[in-house]
Amino acid sequence: MRIVSLTEQTKQNLLEDLLKRSPQNYGKFEEAVAGIVEDVRSRRDEAVFEYTDKFDHAKLHKGNIRVTQEEIEEAYEQVDSGLVEVIRKALVNIREYHEKQKRYSWFDSKPNGTMLGQKITALQRVGVYVPGGKAVYPSSVLMNIVPAKVAGVERIIMTTPCNPEGKVNPTTLVAAHEAGADEVYKVGGAQAIAALAFGTESIPKVDKIVGPGNIFVALAKKAVFGFVSIDSIAGPSEILVLADETANPRYVAADLLSQAEHDEMASAILITTSRELAERVSEQVDGFVRELSRREIIQSSLDNFGYILVAEDLKTAIDAANDIASEHLEIVTKNPFDVMTRIRNAGAIFIGEYSSEPLGDYFAGPNHVLPTNGTAKFFSPLNVDDFMKKSSIVYYSREALEEVHEDIERFAKSEQLTAHANSIHVRFEK
């Protein structure tokens, strides 16, 4: 891996480099995706079937687009029972973590005859998109469905691509069934997002769409936002390790590569106060790359977006980490909890040398759907709140309103909204 001294200039160069990976730079595909979305919106099932045939080489129709109970049972026969048990253990942790996030309606009444409050209601229908191309991620199935279930979503509709024989990956199906998906449809790509957003004869319209996907899925979510809600437009995966001389270089190298193997656009960055650690991590990375199965993807990721930055002190390192605002941040320093208190921007924070990032991906409980490309400065991980909406509650008795009606009328008139003022005034006409 390249080793660079951390200066203001090298940090700016890095930030500009990372921004090239942003989903906002996928413009050259937008026209094609917009065409698919509009076609599905107008021709519904017919368009979905045609695009599935074109892109996935599968023949779908009304009779086979939805996964059947028999197919789910067949999937259980194909998945190793030990893996099913691991999925169930992970589900317990994920569910328990998200149950602590749930919030409830509240009402505050006062003796003067007023009552204010907030009514919290779960979304009625949510669509979960699950990729099914180069890689299969049953862990993402759990992470997207569980918070929706905890929130109380009435109906969870999942879409995922099928193979040319019309079969969905069995592990994906098992994970969906264990997590509590109500319906699963064999559709992928932009056409699946459009179907969820507008509804077809076979696929019901939803209120919100969540889940990761490729460029076409990301752009389709962007295109339908406003017709439905979405979680985010996710960019490539990324990890930042913040370490000092006490860190184990072999552990650090292994953790950097855990994200570099996702795809060629993934980013793996080490910021350290130790030049010696930087050099030893680089050596360990070279050794691991020769051994790992996805070595070509890893090497491409490291060549394009892999960095080891050597900082003059810990404060400079922390400031840079906050500027980068990485999706995953590992803190491997002498006093990691102290460093954690100074971190403002990160999707998920992993503390200490035994809190490796994959722990969060699969098992610990917090959600692994995280903000990318610096959006951790203003976005949060997927959570129960993402599947709930809030309504304000207002109640005033006549006596309570009488005390303040002149103030309200004066405020309305100051904005020249006389009908607003009149709406209050008529209740106190002599």
CSV table of C-alpha atoms in Angstrom, one decimal:
chain,number,residue,atom,x,y,z
A,1,MET,CA,0.0,0.0,0.0
A,2,ARG,CA,1.1,3.6,-0.7
A,3,ILE,CA,2.4,5.4,2.4
A,4,VAL,CA,1.9,9.2,2.5
A,5,SER,CA,2.7,11.8,5.1
A,6,LEU,CA,-0.5,13.4,6.3
A,7,THR,CA,-0.6,17.1,5.5
A,8,GLU,CA,-3.4,19.4,4.7
A,9,GLN,CA,-2.7,19.0,1.0
A,10,THR,CA,-2.5,15.2,1.0
A,11,LYS,CA,-5.8,15.1,3.0
A,12,GLN,CA,-7.5,17.4,0.4
A,13,ASN,CA,-6.2,15.2,-2.5
A,14,LEU,CA,-7.5,12.1,-0.7
A,15,LEU,CA,-10.9,13.7,-0.1
A,16,GLU,CA,-11.2,14.6,-3.8
A,17,ASP,CA,-10.1,11.1,-4.8
A,18,LEU,CA,-12.7,9.5,-2.6
A,19,LEU,CA,-15.5,11.8,-4.0
A,20,LYS,CA,-14.9,10.3,-7.4
A,21,ARG,CA,-16.6,7.2,-6.0
A,22,SER,CA,-19.8,9.1,-5.1
A,23,PRO,CA,-23.1,7.8,-6.5
A,24,GLN,CA,-23.8,11.4,-7.5
A,25,ASN,CA,-21.2,10.8,-10.3
A,26,TYR,CA,-23.2,8.1,-12.0
A,27,GLY,CA,-24.8,10.6,-14.4
A,28,LYS,CA,-23.9,8.8,-17.6
A,29,PHE,CA,-26.3,6.0,-16.7
A,30,GLU,CA,-29.2,8.3,-15.5
A,31,GLU,CA,-31.0,8.5,-18.9
A,32,ALA,CA,-31.1,4.7,-19.3
A,33,VAL,CA,-32.4,4.2,-15.8
A,34,ALA,CA,-35.0,6.9,-16.2
A,35,GLY,CA,-36.3,5.2,-19.3
A,36,ILE,CA,-36.6,1.9,-17.4
A,37,VAL,CA,-38.4,3.5,-14.5
A,38,GLU,CA,-40.9,5.3,-16.7
A,39,ASP,CA,-41.5,2.2,-18.8
A,40,VAL,CA,-42.3,0.1,-15.7
A,41,ARG,CA,-44.5,3.0,-14.4
A,42,SER,CA,-46.6,2.9,-17.6
A,43,ARG,CA,-46.5,-0.8,-18.7
A,44,ARG,CA,-46.2,-2.3,-15.2
A,45,ASP,CA,-45.9,-6.1,-15.2
A,46,GLU,CA,-45.3,-6.3,-19.0
A,47,ALA,CA,-42.2,-4.1,-18.7
A,48,VAL,CA,-40.9,-5.9,-15.6
A,49,PHE,CA,-41.1,-9.3,-17.4
A,50,GLU,CA,-39.3,-7.9,-20.5
A,51,TYR,CA,-36.5,-6.3,-18.6
A,52,THR,CA,-36.0,-9.5,-16.5
A,53,ASP,CA,-35.7,-11.5,-19.7
A,54,LYS,CA,-33.3,-9.0,-21.1
A,55,PHE,CA,-31.0,-8.5,-18.1
A,56,ASP,CA,-31.3,-11.7,-16.1
A,57,HIS,CA,-32.4,-14.1,-19.0
A,58,ALA,CA,-35.3,-15.4,-16.9
A,59,LYS,CA,-38.8,-15.9,-18.2
A,60,LEU,CA,-41.2,-14.4,-15.6
A,61,HIS,CA,-45.0,-14.2,-15.6
A,62,LYS,CA,-47.8,-13.7,-13.1
A,63,GLY,CA,-47.7,-17.3,-12.1
A,64,ASN,CA,-44.0,-17.5,-11.1
A,65,ILE,CA,-42.9,-14.0,-10.2
A,66,ARG,CA,-43.6,-14.5,-6.5
A,67,VAL,CA,-41.6,-17.0,-4.4
A,68,THR,CA,-43.8,-19.8,-3.2
A,69,GLN,CA,-43.8,-21.6,0.1
A,70,GLU,CA,-42.5,-24.7,-1.7
A,71,GLU,CA,-39.5,-22.8,-2.9
A,72,ILE,CA,-38.8,-21.6,0.6
A,73,GLU,CA,-38.9,-25.1,1.9
A,74,GLU,CA,-36.6,-26.2,-1.0
A,75,ALA,CA,-34.2,-23.5,0.0
A,76,TYR,CA,-34.0,-24.8,3.6
A,77,GLU,CA,-33.0,-28.2,2.2
A,78,GLN,CA,-30.1,-26.6,0.2
A,79,VAL,CA,-28.7,-24.5,3.0
A,80,ASP,CA,-26.3,-26.0,5.6
A,81,SER,CA,-28.2,-26.3,8.9
A,82,GLY,CA,-25.2,-24.9,10.7
A,83,LEU,CA,-25.5,-21.7,8.7
A,84,VAL,CA,-29.2,-21.5,9.5
A,85,GLU,CA,-28.3,-21.6,13.2
A,86,VAL,CA,-25.8,-18.8,12.8
A,87,ILE,CA,-28.4,-16.7,11.0
A,88,ARG,CA,-30.8,-17.3,13.9
A,89,LYS,CA,-28.1,-16.3,16.5
A,90,ALA,CA,-27.3,-13.2,14.6
A,91,LEU,CA,-31.1,-12.4,14.4
A,92,VAL,CA,-31.4,-12.4,18.2
A,93,ASN,CA,-28.5,-9.9,18.5
A,94,ILE,CA,-29.8,-7.6,15.7
A,95,ARG,CA,-33.4,-7.7,17.1
A,96,GLU,CA,-32.3,-7.0,20.7
A,97,TYR,CA,-30.2,-4.0,19.6
A,98,HIS,CA,-32.9,-2.5,17.4
A,99,GLU,CA,-35.7,-3.0,20.0
A,100,LYS,CA,-33.8,-0.5,22.2
A,101,GLN,CA,-34.2,2.1,19.5
A,102,LYS,CA,-38.0,2.0,19.4
A,103,ARG,CA,-39.8,5.2,20.4
A,104,TYR,CA,-43.4,5.7,21.4
A,105,SER,CA,-46.0,8.3,21.0
A,106,TRP,CA,-46.2,11.0,23.8
A,107,PHE,CA,-48.7,13.5,25.0
A,108,ASP,CA,-48.2,16.5,27.3
A,109,SER,CA,-51.4,18.0,28.8
A,110,LYS,CA,-51.3,21.1,31.0
A,111,PRO,CA,-53.9,22.6,33.4
A,112,ASN,CA,-54.5,25.6,31.1
A,113,GLY,CA,-56.5,23.3,28.7
A,114,THR,CA,-53.8,22.5,26.1
A,115,MET,CA,-52.4,19.2,25.0
A,116,LEU,CA,-49.5,18.7,22.7
A,117,GLY,CA,-47.9,15.5,21.6
A,118,GLN,CA,-46.4,13.4,18.9
A,119,LYS,CA,-48.0,10.3,17.4
A,120,ILE,CA,-45.6,7.8,16.1
A,121,THR,CA,-46.8,5.4,13.5
A,122,ALA,CA,-45.0,2.6,11.6
A,123,LEU,CA,-45.0,2.7,7.8
A,124,GLN,CA,-47.6,0.4,6.3
A,125,ARG,CA,-45.6,-1.2,3.5
A,126,VAL,CA,-41.8,-1.3,2.9
A,127,GLY,CA,-39.9,-2.7,0.0
A,128,VAL,CA,-36.5,-4.3,0.7
A,129,TYR,CA,-34.1,-4.7,-2.3
A,130,VAL,CA,-31.5,-7.5,-2.1
A,131,PRO,CA,-28.8,-7.8,-4.7
A,132,GLY,CA,-28.3,-11.2,-6.4
A,133,GLY,CA,-25.5,-10.7,-8.9
A,134,LYS,CA,-21.8,-11.2,-8.3
A,135,ALA,CA,-22.3,-11.8,-4.6
A,136,VAL,CA,-25.0,-12.8,-2.2
A,137,TYR,CA,-25.5,-11.0,1.1
A,138,PRO,CA,-27.9,-12.7,3.5
A,139,SER,CA,-26.6,-10.5,6.2
A,140,SER,CA,-28.0,-7.5,4.4
A,141,VAL,CA,-31.4,-9.2,4.3
A,142,LEU,CA,-31.4,-9.4,8.1
A,143,MET,CA,-30.2,-5.8,8.6
A,144,ASN,CA,-32.9,-4.3,6.3
A,145,ILE,CA,-35.8,-6.4,7.5
A,146,VAL,CA,-35.3,-6.6,11.3
A,147,PRO,CA,-35.6,-2.8,12.1
A,148,ALA,CA,-38.7,-2.7,9.9
A,149,LYS,CA,-40.2,-5.6,11.9
A,150,VAL,CA,-39.3,-4.0,15.2
A,151,ALA,CA,-40.9,-0.7,14.1
A,152,GLY,CA,-44.1,-2.6,13.4
A,153,VAL,CA,-44.3,-2.3,9.6
A,154,GLU,CA,-47.4,-4.1,8.5
A,155,ARG,CA,-46.1,-5.6,5.2
A,156,ILE,CA,-42.5,-6.2,4.1
A,157,ILE,CA,-42.1,-6.9,0.4
A,158,MET,CA,-38.7,-8.1,-0.8
A,159,THR,CA,-37.4,-8.2,-4.3
A,160,THR,CA,-34.2,-9.9,-5.5
A,161,PRO,CA,-33.0,-11.2,-8.9
A,162,CYS,CA,-33.4,-14.8,-9.9
A,163,ASN,CA,-31.2,-16.9,-12.1
A,164,PRO,CA,-32.1,-17.9,-15.7
A,165,GLU,CA,-34.0,-20.9,-14.3
A,166,GLY,CA,-36.2,-18.6,-12.2
A,167,LYS,CA,-34.6,-19.6,-8.9
A,168,VAL,CA,-33.6,-17.2,-6.1
A,169,ASN,CA,-30.4,-17.9,-4.1
A,170,PRO,CA,-31.4,-20.3,-1.3
A,171,THR,CA,-29.4,-18.6,1.4
A,172,THR,CA,-31.1,-15.3,0.6
A,173,LEU,CA,-34.5,-17.0,0.8
A,174,VAL,CA,-33.8,-18.6,4.1
A,175,ALA,CA,-32.5,-15.3,5.6
A,176,ALA,CA,-35.7,-13.5,4.3
A,177,HIS,CA,-38.0,-16.1,5.9
A,178,GLU,CA,-36.1,-16.1,9.2
A,179,ALA,CA,-36.2,-12.3,9.4
A,180,GLY,CA,-39.9,-12.1,8.6
A,181,ALA,CA,-40.4,-11.0,4.9
A,182,ASP,CA,-44.0,-11.2,4.0
A,183,GLU,CA,-43.6,-11.6,0.2
A,184,VAL,CA,-40.6,-12.2,-2.0
A,185,TYR,CA,-40.5,-11.4,-5.8
A,186,LYS,CA,-37.9,-12.6,-8.3
A,187,VAL,CA,-37.1,-9.2,-9.8
A,188,GLY,CA,-33.8,-7.2,-9.7
A,189,GLY,CA,-32.3,-4.0,-11.0
A,190,ALA,CA,-33.9,-0.7,-11.8
A,191,GLN,CA,-37.1,-2.4,-12.8
A,192,ALA,CA,-37.5,-3.8,-9.3
A,193,ILE,CA,-37.2,-0.4,-7.7
A,194,ALA,CA,-39.7,1.1,-10.2
A,195,ALA,CA,-42.1,-1.8,-9.5
A,196,LEU,CA,-41.9,-1.2,-5.7
A,197,ALA,CA,-42.3,2.6,-6.2
A,198,PHE,CA,-45.3,2.6,-8.5
A,199,GLY,CA,-46.8,-0.9,-8.1
A,200,THR,CA,-47.6,-3.3,-10.9
A,201,GLU,CA,-50.4,-6.0,-11.3
A,202,SER,CA,-48.1,-8.4,-9.4
A,203,ILE,CA,-46.0,-6.3,-7.1
A,204,PRO,CA,-47.7,-3.9,-4.6
A,205,LYS,CA,-46.6,-0.3,-4.2
A,206,VAL,CA,-44.7,0.5,-1.1
A,207,ASP,CA,-44.1,3.6,1.1
A,208,LYS,CA,-40.4,3.2,1.4
A,209,ILE,CA,-37.6,1.3,-0.4
A,210,VAL,CA,-34.4,0.2,1.4
A,211,GLY,CA,-31.5,-2.0,0.6
A,212,PRO,CA,-28.2,-1.9,-1.4
A,213,GLY,CA,-27.6,-2.4,-5.1
A,214,ASN,CA,-25.5,-1.6,-8.1
A,215,ILE,CA,-25.3,1.7,-10.0
A,216,PHE,CA,-28.6,1.1,-11.7
A,217,VAL,CA,-30.4,0.3,-8.5
A,218,ALA,CA,-28.9,3.4,-6.8
A,219,LEU,CA,-29.9,5.6,-9.7
A,220,ALA,CA,-33.4,4.1,-9.7
A,221,LYS,CA,-33.8,4.9,-6.0
A,222,LYS,CA,-32.7,8.4,-6.7
A,223,ALA,CA,-35.3,8.7,-9.6
A,224,VAL,CA,-38.3,7.5,-7.5
A,225,PHE,CA,-37.4,9.5,-4.4
A,226,GLY,CA,-40.4,11.8,-3.7
A,227,PHE,CA,-42.9,9.2,-5.0
A,228,VAL,CA,-41.7,7.0,-2.1
A,229,SER,CA,-39.1,7.4,0.6
A,230,ILE,CA,-35.7,5.7,0.4
A,231,ASP,CA,-33.0,4.9,2.9
A,232,SER,CA,-30.0,6.4,1.0
A,233,ILE,CA,-28.1,6.2,-2.2
A,234,ALA,CA,-25.2,4.0,-1.0
A,235,GLY,CA,-21.7,4.3,-2.4
A,236,PRO,CA,-18.9,1.7,-2.4
A,237,SER,CA,-17.8,0.3,0.9
A,238,GLU,CA,-15.0,1.9,3.0
A,239,ILE,CA,-13.0,1.4,6.1
A,240,LEU,CA,-10.7,3.7,8.1
A,241,VAL,CA,-8.4,2.4,10.8
A,242,LEU,CA,-7.1,4.9,13.3
A,243,ALA,CA,-4.0,3.4,15.0
A,244,ASP,CA,-0.9,4.2,17.0
A,245,GLU,CA,2.3,2.2,17.7
A,246,THR,CA,0.4,-0.2,20.0
A,247,ALA,CA,-1.6,-1.7,17.2
A,248,ASN,CA,-1.0,-5.2,15.8
A,249,PRO,CA,0.0,-4.7,12.2
A,250,ARG,CA,-1.3,-8.1,11.1
A,251,TYR,CA,-4.7,-7.4,12.6
A,252,VAL,CA,-4.8,-3.9,11.0
A,253,ALA,CA,-3.8,-5.3,7.5
A,254,ALA,CA,-6.5,-8.0,7.7
A,255,ASP,CA,-9.2,-5.5,8.7
A,256,LEU,CA,-8.3,-3.1,5.8
A,257,LEU,CA,-8.6,-6.0,3.3
A,258,SER,CA,-12.0,-7.0,4.7
A,259,GLN,CA,-13.5,-4.0,2.9
A,260,ALA,CA,-11.1,-3.8,0.0
A,261,GLU,CA,-12.5,-7.2,-1.2
A,262,HIS,CA,-16.0,-5.9,-1.8
A,263,ASP,CA,-15.2,-4.3,-5.1
A,264,GLU,CA,-12.7,-2.3,-7.1
A,265,MET,CA,-14.2,1.0,-5.9
A,266,ALA,CA,-14.0,0.1,-2.2
A,267,SER,CA,-11.7,2.3,0.0
A,268,ALA,CA,-9.3,1.1,2.7
A,269,ILE,CA,-7.4,3.7,4.7
A,270,LEU,CA,-5.0,3.6,7.7
A,271,ILE,CA,-4.2,6.7,9.6
A,272,THR,CA,-1.4,6.2,12.1
A,273,THR,CA,1.0,8.2,14.2
A,274,SER,CA,3.7,5.5,13.7
A,275,ARG,CA,5.9,5.3,10.5
A,276,GLU,CA,7.1,1.8,11.7
A,277,LEU,CA,3.5,0.5,12.0
A,278,ALA,CA,2.7,2.0,8.5
A,279,GLU,CA,5.6,0.0,6.9
A,280,ARG,CA,4.7,-3.2,8.8
A,281,VAL,CA,1.0,-3.0,7.8
A,282,SER,CA,2.0,-2.5,4.2
A,283,GLU,CA,4.2,-5.6,4.3
A,284,GLN,CA,1.3,-7.6,5.9
A,285,VAL,CA,-1.1,-6.4,3.3
A,286,ASP,CA,1.2,-7.6,0.5
A,287,GLY,CA,1.4,-11.0,2.1
A,288,PHE,CA,-2.4,-11.3,2.6
A,289,VAL,CA,-3.2,-10.2,-1.0
A,290,ARG,CA,-1.1,-13.1,-2.3
A,291,GLU,CA,-3.2,-15.6,-0.3
A,292,LEU,CA,-6.8,-14.3,-0.5
A,293,SER,CA,-9.3,-15.5,-3.1
A,294,ARG,CA,-10.4,-12.1,-4.3
A,295,ARG,CA,-6.9,-10.9,-4.8
A,296,GLU,CA,-7.5,-9.1,-8.1
A,297,ILE,CA,-10.4,-7.1,-6.7
A,298,ILE,CA,-8.5,-6.3,-3.6
A,299,GLN,CA,-5.4,-5.1,-5.5
A,300,SER,CA,-7.4,-2.9,-7.7
A,301,SER,CA,-9.2,-1.4,-4.7
A,302,LEU,CA,-5.9,-0.7,-3.0
A,303,ASP,CA,-4.2,0.7,-6.1
A,304,ASN,CA,-7.1,3.1,-6.6
A,305,PHE,CA,-8.4,4.0,-3.1
A,306,GLY,CA,-6.0,2.5,-0.6
A,307,TYR,CA,-3.9,4.8,1.6
A,308,ILE,CA,-1.6,4.7,4.6
A,309,LEU,CA,-1.4,8.2,6.1
A,310,VAL,CA,1.3,9.0,8.7
A,311,ALA,CA,0.2,11.8,11.0
A,312,GLU,CA,2.5,13.9,13.2
A,313,ASP,CA,0.3,13.4,16.2
A,314,LEU,CA,-3.0,11.9,17.4
A,315,LYS,CA,-5.0,15.1,17.1
A,316,THR,CA,-4.0,15.5,13.5
A,317,ALA,CA,-5.0,11.9,12.9
A,318,ILE,CA,-8.4,12.4,14.6
A,319,ASP,CA,-9.1,15.6,12.7
A,320,ALA,CA,-8.5,13.8,9.4
A,321,ALA,CA,-10.7,10.9,10.4
A,322,ASN,CA,-13.5,13.4,11.1
A,323,ASP,CA,-13.0,15.0,7.7
A,324,ILE,CA,-13.1,11.7,5.9
A,325,ALA,CA,-16.2,10.6,7.8
A,326,SER,CA,-15.8,6.9,6.9
A,327,GLU,CA,-18.5,4.3,6.8
A,328,HIS,CA,-16.5,2.0,9.2
A,329,LEU,CA,-14.0,3.4,11.7
A,330,GLU,CA,-11.8,1.2,13.8
A,331,ILE,CA,-9.9,2.7,16.7
A,332,VAL,CA,-6.8,0.7,17.7
A,333,THR,CA,-4.9,3.0,20.0
A,334,LYS,CA,-3.5,2.9,23.5
A,335,ASN,CA,-6.6,4.7,24.8
A,336,PRO,CA,-9.4,3.9,22.3
A,337,PHE,CA,-12.3,5.0,24.4
A,338,ASP,CA,-10.7,8.4,24.8
A,339,VAL,CA,-10.3,8.7,21.1
A,340,MET,CA,-13.9,7.6,20.5
A,341,THR,CA,-15.1,10.6,22.5
A,342,ARG,CA,-13.3,12.9,20.0
A,343,ILE,CA,-14.8,11.2,16.9
A,344,ARG,CA,-17.7,13.3,15.4
A,345,ASN,CA,-18.2,11.6,12.0
A,346,ALA,CA,-18.3,7.9,11.3
A,347,GLY,CA,-21.0,5.4,10.3
A,348,ALA,CA,-20.0,2.8,12.8
A,349,ILE,CA,-17.2,2.9,15.4
A,350,PHE,CA,-15.3,-0.3,16.4
A,351,ILE,CA,-13.2,0.0,19.5
A,352,GLY,CA,-10.1,-2.0,20.3
A,353,GLU,CA,-8.2,-4.8,18.5
A,354,TYR,CA,-10.9,-7.5,19.0
A,355,SER,CA,-13.8,-5.4,17.6
A,356,SER,CA,-13.0,-6.1,13.9
A,357,GLU,CA,-15.4,-4.6,11.3
A,358,PRO,CA,-16.9,-8.0,10.2
A,359,LEU,CA,-18.2,-8.4,13.7
A,360,GLY,CA,-20.6,-5.6,12.9
A,361,ASP,CA,-21.3,-6.9,9.4
A,362,TYR,CA,-22.7,-10.2,10.6
A,363,PHE,CA,-23.3,-10.6,14.3
A,364,ALA,CA,-22.9,-7.9,17.0
A,365,GLY,CA,-26.4,-6.3,16.4
A,366,PRO,CA,-25.9,-2.7,15.2
A,367,ASN,CA,-27.0,-2.2,11.7
A,368,HIS,CA,-24.4,-2.5,8.9
A,369,VAL,CA,-26.4,-0.3,6.5
A,370,LEU,CA,-24.2,2.8,7.0
A,371,PRO,CA,-23.6,6.2,5.4
A,372,THR,CA,-20.8,6.3,2.8
A,373,ASN,CA,-18.8,8.8,0.9
A,374,GLY,CA,-18.6,11.3,3.7
A,375,THR,CA,-22.3,11.4,4.4
A,376,ALA,CA,-21.7,10.2,7.9
A,377,LYS,CA,-21.4,13.9,8.6
A,378,PHE,CA,-25.2,14.2,8.3
A,379,PHE,CA,-26.6,10.7,8.0
A,380,SER,CA,-27.0,7.8,10.5
A,381,PRO,CA,-27.1,4.0,10.2
A,382,LEU,CA,-30.3,2.4,9.1
A,383,ASN,CA,-32.5,2.2,12.3
A,384,VAL,CA,-36.0,1.7,13.6
A,385,ASP,CA,-36.8,5.4,13.1
A,386,ASP,CA,-36.3,4.9,9.4
A,387,PHE,CA,-39.5,2.8,9.3
A,388,MET,CA,-41.7,5.1,11.4
A,389,LYS,CA,-43.2,8.5,10.8
A,390,LYS,CA,-44.3,11.2,13.3
A,391,SER,CA,-47.5,13.2,13.4
A,392,SER,CA,-47.9,16.3,15.6
A,393,ILE,CA,-50.8,16.4,18.0
A,394,VAL,CA,-52.4,19.8,19.0
A,395,TYR,CA,-55.4,20.4,21.2
A,396,TYR,CA,-56.5,23.7,22.8
A,397,SER,CA,-59.7,24.3,24.7
A,398,ARG,CA,-61.7,27.5,24.1
A,399,GLU,CA,-60.3,29.0,27.3
A,400,ALA,CA,-56.7,28.2,26.3
A,401,LEU,CA,-57.1,29.7,22.8
A,402,GLU,CA,-58.8,32.8,24.2
A,403,GLU,CA,-55.7,33.6,26.1
A,404,VAL,CA,-53.5,33.8,23.0
A,405,HIS,CA,-55.8,34.5,20.1
A,406,GLU,CA,-54.8,38.1,19.7
A,407,ASP,CA,-51.1,37.1,19.6
A,408,ILE,CA,-51.8,34.6,16.8
A,409,GLU,CA,-53.9,37.1,14.8
A,410,ARG,CA,-51.2,39.7,15.1
A,411,PHE,CA,-48.5,37.2,13.9
A,412,ALA,CA,-50.7,36.2,10.9
A,413,LYS,CA,-51.4,39.8,9.9
A,414,SER,CA,-47.7,40.6,10.1
A,415,GLU,CA,-47.3,38.1,7.2
A,416,GLN,CA,-50.3,39.6,5.4
A,417,LEU,CA,-52.2,36.3,5.8
A,418,THR,CA,-55.6,37.7,6.8
A,419,ALA,CA,-57.4,34.4,6.3
A,420,HIS,CA,-55.2,32.8,8.8
A,421,ALA,CA,-56.0,35.6,11.2
A,422,ASN,CA,-59.7,35.4,10.5
A,423,SER,CA,-59.7,31.6,11.2
A,424,ILE,CA,-58.8,32.5,14.8
A,425,HIS,CA,-60.8,35.7,15.0
A,426,VAL,CA,-64.2,34.2,14.1
A,427,ARG,CA,-64.1,32.0,17.2
A,428,PHE,CA,-64.2,35.2,19.4
A,429,GLU,CA,-66.5,37.5,17.5
A,430,LYS,CA,-68.7,39.5,19.8
